[in-house]
């Protein structure tokens, strides 16, 4: 286990964040350290292909921050990491739908078994709060109208979504059976800095910056509800500190876009021609539309999304332009093999 120093001042609370070297987790660790001066953060992450120490390089040397390299399915590593911890936010997961279609094994191991290991360890330590970061994908797919509420029945369609729903049900059972002070968040599609370029937006932005084609699945009319990662982080922090234990909170951006409209917007912002669009075979079982009703968190906790999508999209493009070495470091690694397998064409450098 690799660790770095942590200030052990006694008037501080300690929050353990799993998956803090990934996209949302790294933004969340930074958000907590910036907004809560009395919080120490332990970042527990296995550094899988999606975990990147470069995402948290700016935090090294912060006396309120500590990194532990560990796997959430490793009972002993989790037990040791939780000593002295009073709250836990669980982001660590296998997170990409397409990879879950290629091989669902790691999704069941990390997302289901890992959650069970964390729940048991957190229960034995007696944490005051456990936040399960879930996804709107557990609700399945919508038609042209309506939005997911917290009362929408679970109907996951991909192996990824099924593994997240299974984890949610484990959390629910620990609340019911053991009185565990756990809460669940279900958020829509995030975008922003440090997102791994397998997901739609960073994949398309990084391809277009190199004048490479962008693969649009099916007819391009699937709809996603986009939220900036910093708005998501603020929502999870609100749930962590103010949410009612045992409750589920939906989080969304109130910003629905078809994939093709979004692709056109990216091309226009980057000044690239529409000839770079490639319609490719659809994702098997592709959910048609997601939309989140986030009235509950807005009403109960006073949170709402603040970053307009067009603004966030321009900022995100600027971030990927300014951080070309971060993208290149990923694209030159094992990413190339994944890209070739998923899209049947070479990707990366
Ligand atoms: P990501 O793939 O960018 O990061 C996942 C992180 O978890 C990585 O740092 C990885 O190293 C770590 N990890 C993976 N397996 C691990 C294991 N066995 N033990 C310890 N660490 C492990 O994911 P993300 O997009 O940042 O998503 C974070 C969480 O938010 C996930 O639970 C995901 O389901 C959820 N979520 C994501 C979105 C989205 O749009 N990205 C939306 C809603 C919910
Ligand atoms: O809704 C929340 C979920 O959003 C999270 O739980 C997941 O972790 C996250 O990956 C994301 O899932 P999606 O499957 O919606 O995201 P993705 O970026 O993979 O795809 C977004 C849309 O774009 C989807 O309709 C599929 C489409 N797409 C995606 C890729 C990668 C394409 O058309 N071409 C592509 O190459």
PDB file of N, CA and C and ligand atoms in Angstrom, residues 95-98 135-137 160 187-189 198-200 203-204 215-217 222 224 259 283 286 290 343, ligand 2:
ATOM      1  N   UNK A  95     -16.753   2.184 -14.850  1.00  0.00           N
ATOM      2  CA  UNK A  95     -17.779   3.185 -15.146  1.00  0.00           C
ATOM      3  C   UNK A  95     -18.209   3.265 -16.608  1.00  0.00           C
ATOM      4  N   UNK A  96     -17.595   2.499 -17.501  1.00  0.00           N
ATOM      5  CA  UNK A  96     -17.899   2.702 -18.922  1.00  0.00           C
ATOM      6  C   UNK A  96     -18.797   1.593 -19.490  1.00  0.00           C
ATOM      7  N   UNK A  97     -19.946   1.985 -19.991  1.00  0.00           N
ATOM      8  CA  UNK A  97     -20.953   1.042 -20.502  1.00  0.00           C
ATOM      9  C   UNK A  97     -20.360   0.133 -21.585  1.00  0.00           C
ATOM     10  N   UNK A  98     -19.633   0.710 -22.537  1.00  0.00           N
ATOM     11  CA  UNK A  98     -19.111  -0.111 -23.648  1.00  0.00           C
ATOM     12  C   UNK A  98     -18.162  -1.198 -23.145  1.00  0.00           C
ATOM     13  N   UNK A 135     -26.004   6.124 -10.293  1.00  0.00           N
ATOM     14  CA  UNK A 135     -26.197   6.703 -11.626  1.00  0.00           C
ATOM     15  C   UNK A 135     -27.665   6.637 -12.033  1.00  0.00           C
ATOM     16  N   UNK A 136     -28.072   7.538 -12.914  1.00  0.00           N
ATOM     17  CA  UNK A 136     -29.450   7.481 -13.424  1.00  0.00           C
ATOM     18  C   UNK A 136     -29.678   6.244 -14.293  1.00  0.00           C
ATOM     19  N   UNK A 137     -28.577   5.593 -14.730  1.00  0.00           N
ATOM     20  CA  UNK A 137     -28.734   4.431 -15.614  1.00  0.00           C
ATOM     21  C   UNK A 137     -29.425   3.259 -14.923  1.00  0.00           C
ATOM     22  N   UNK A 160     -23.112  -2.687 -16.909  1.00  0.00           N
ATOM     23  CA  UNK A 160     -22.687  -1.607 -16.001  1.00  0.00           C
ATOM     24  C   UNK A 160     -23.841  -1.163 -15.121  1.00  0.00           C
ATOM     25  N   UNK A 187     -26.948  10.365 -10.487  1.00  0.00           N
ATOM     26  CA  UNK A 187     -26.689  11.535 -11.336  1.00  0.00           C
ATOM     27  C   UNK A 187     -26.714  11.168 -12.815  1.00  0.00           C
ATOM     28  N   UNK A 188     -26.952  12.187 -13.622  1.00  0.00           N
ATOM     29  CA  UNK A 188     -26.942  12.023 -15.081  1.00  0.00           C
ATOM     30  C   UNK A 188     -25.507  12.190 -15.615  1.00  0.00           C
ATOM     31  N   UNK A 189     -25.383  12.351 -16.934  1.00  0.00           N
ATOM     32  CA  UNK A 189     -24.057  12.358 -17.580  1.00  0.00           C
ATOM     33  C   UNK A 189     -23.222  13.576 -17.194  1.00  0.00           C
ATOM     34  N   UNK A 198     -12.573   7.920 -23.156  1.00  0.00           N
ATOM     35  CA  UNK A 198     -13.392   6.831 -23.710  1.00  0.00           C
ATOM     36  C   UNK A 198     -14.856   7.277 -23.758  1.00  0.00           C
ATOM     37  N   UNK A 199     -15.219   8.296 -22.973  1.00  0.00           N
ATOM     38  CA  UNK A 199     -16.597   8.775 -22.884  1.00  0.00           C
ATOM     39  C   UNK A 199     -16.845   9.769 -24.013  1.00  0.00           C
ATOM     40  N   UNK A 200     -18.112   9.966 -24.368  1.00  0.00           N
ATOM     41  CA  UNK A 200     -18.458  10.719 -25.575  1.00  0.00           C
ATOM     42  C   UNK A 200     -17.716  12.064 -25.699  1.00  0.00           C
ATOM     43  N   UNK A 203     -13.797  11.979 -25.767  1.00  0.00           N
ATOM     44  CA  UNK A 203     -13.380  11.216 -26.954  1.00  0.00           C
ATOM     45  C   UNK A 203     -13.527  12.079 -28.203  1.00  0.00           C
ATOM     46  N   UNK A 204     -14.696  12.717 -28.342  1.00  0.00           N
ATOM     47  CA  UNK A 204     -14.948  13.510 -29.544  1.00  0.00           C
ATOM     48  C   UNK A 204     -14.056  14.758 -29.559  1.00  0.00           C
ATOM     49  N   UNK A 215     -17.050   8.806 -33.933  1.00  0.00           N
ATOM     50  CA  UNK A 215     -18.014   7.711 -34.161  1.00  0.00           C
ATOM     51  C   UNK A 215     -19.328   7.932 -33.416  1.00  0.00           C
ATOM     52  N   UNK A 216     -20.404   8.232 -34.167  1.00  0.00           N
ATOM     53  CA  UNK A 216     -21.730   8.433 -33.572  1.00  0.00           C
ATOM     54  C   UNK A 216     -22.494   7.110 -33.661  1.00  0.00           C
ATOM     55  N   UNK A 217     -22.946   6.615 -32.513  1.00  0.00           N
ATOM     56  CA  UNK A 217     -23.646   5.334 -32.493  1.00  0.00           C
ATOM     57  C   UNK A 217     -25.063   5.468 -33.068  1.00  0.00           C
ATOM     58  N   UNK A 222     -30.142   9.424 -29.628  1.00  0.00           N
ATOM     59  CA  UNK A 222     -30.233   9.138 -28.192  1.00  0.00           C
ATOM     60  C   UNK A 222     -30.000  10.429 -27.416  1.00  0.00           C
ATOM     61  N   UNK A 224     -29.104  12.477 -23.788  1.00  0.00           N
ATOM     62  CA  UNK A 224     -28.484  12.460 -22.470  1.00  0.00           C
ATOM     63  C   UNK A 224     -28.694  13.815 -21.813  1.00  0.00           C
ATOM     64  N   UNK A 259     -27.362  13.170 -29.124  1.00  0.00           N
ATOM     65  CA  UNK A 259     -25.924  13.042 -29.377  1.00  0.00           C
ATOM     66  C   UNK A 259     -25.515  13.776 -30.655  1.00  0.00           C
ATOM     67  N   UNK A 283     -24.645   0.911 -30.149  1.00  0.00           N
ATOM     68  CA  UNK A 283     -24.287   0.182 -28.914  1.00  0.00           C
ATOM     69  C   UNK A 283     -25.401  -0.847 -28.648  1.00  0.00           C
ATOM     70  N   UNK A 286     -28.653  -0.046 -26.377  1.00  0.00           N
ATOM     71  CA  UNK A 286     -28.439   1.391 -26.151  1.00  0.00           C
ATOM     72  C   UNK A 286     -29.682   2.083 -25.569  1.00  0.00           C
ATOM     73  N   UNK A 290     -32.244   9.610 -21.328  1.00  0.00           N
ATOM     74  CA  UNK A 290     -32.195   9.831 -19.883  1.00  0.00           C
ATOM     75  C   UNK A 290     -32.601  11.274 -19.617  1.00  0.00           C
ATOM     76  N   UNK A 343     -13.808   0.209 -31.789  1.00  0.00           N
ATOM     77  CA  UNK A 343     -14.204   0.945 -32.998  1.00  0.00           C
ATOM     78  C   UNK A 343     -13.667   0.319 -34.294  1.00  0.00           C
TER      79      UNK A 343
HETATM   80  O1  LIG B   2     -25.969   8.697 -17.136  1.00  0.00           O
HETATM   81  C1  LIG B   2     -24.868   8.523 -16.285  1.00  0.00           C
HETATM   82  C2  LIG B   2     -23.834   7.671 -16.962  1.00  0.00           C
HETATM   83  O2  LIG B   2     -23.280   8.465 -18.008  1.00  0.00           O
HETATM   84  C3  LIG B   2     -22.750   7.171 -16.021  1.00  0.00           C
HETATM   85  O3  LIG B   2     -23.327   6.314 -15.068  1.00  0.00           O
HETATM   86  C4  LIG B   2     -21.652   6.444 -16.782  1.00  0.00           C
HETATM   87  O4  LIG B   2     -20.587   6.110 -15.905  1.00  0.00           O
HETATM   88  C5  LIG B   2     -21.124   7.355 -17.869  1.00  0.00           C
HETATM   89  O5  LIG B   2     -20.167   6.662 -18.650  1.00  0.00           O
HETATM   90  C6  LIG B   2     -22.261   7.845 -18.759  1.00  0.00           C
HETATM   91  O6  LIG B   2     -22.833   6.755 -19.508  1.00  0.00           O
HETATM   92  P1  LIG B   2     -23.238   6.902 -21.065  1.00  0.00           P
HETATM   93  O7  LIG B   2     -23.229   5.567 -21.661  1.00  0.00           O
HETATM   94  O8  LIG B   2     -24.443   7.745 -21.219  1.00  0.00           O
HETATM   95  O9  LIG B   2     -21.965   7.798 -21.562  1.00  0.00           O
HETATM   96  P2  LIG B   2     -21.053   7.707 -22.882  1.00  0.00           P
HETATM   97  O10 LIG B   2     -20.173   8.915 -22.836  1.00  0.00           O
HETATM   98  O11 LIG B   2     -20.412   6.383 -23.024  1.00  0.00           O
HETATM   99  O12 LIG B   2     -22.105   7.884 -24.038  1.00  0.00           O
HETATM  100  C7  LIG B   2     -22.932   9.031 -24.120  1.00  0.00           C
HETATM  101  C8  LIG B   2     -23.833   8.881 -25.335  1.00  0.00           C
HETATM  102  O13 LIG B   2     -23.015   8.954 -26.511  1.00  0.00           O
HETATM  103  C9  LIG B   2     -24.539   7.536 -25.413  1.00  0.00           C
HETATM  104  O14 LIG B   2     -25.820   7.730 -26.000  1.00  0.00           O
HETATM  105  C10 LIG B   2     -23.661   6.705 -26.350  1.00  0.00           C
HETATM  106  C11 LIG B   2     -23.103   7.754 -27.286  1.00  0.00           C
HETATM  107  N1  LIG B   2     -21.745   7.465 -27.824  1.00  0.00           N
HETATM  108  C12 LIG B   2     -20.761   7.167 -26.948  1.00  0.00           C
HETATM  109  C13 LIG B   2     -19.489   6.886 -27.406  1.00  0.00           C
HETATM  110  C14 LIG B   2     -18.392   6.545 -26.422  1.00  0.00           C
HETATM  111  C15 LIG B   2     -21.513   7.537 -29.202  1.00  0.00           C
HETATM  112  O15 LIG B   2     -22.416   7.851 -29.986  1.00  0.00           O
HETATM  113  N2  LIG B   2     -20.251   7.264 -29.641  1.00  0.00           N
HETATM  114  C16 LIG B   2     -19.225   6.921 -28.807  1.00  0.00           C
HETATM  115  O16 LIG B   2     -18.099   6.660 -29.285  1.00  0.00           O
END
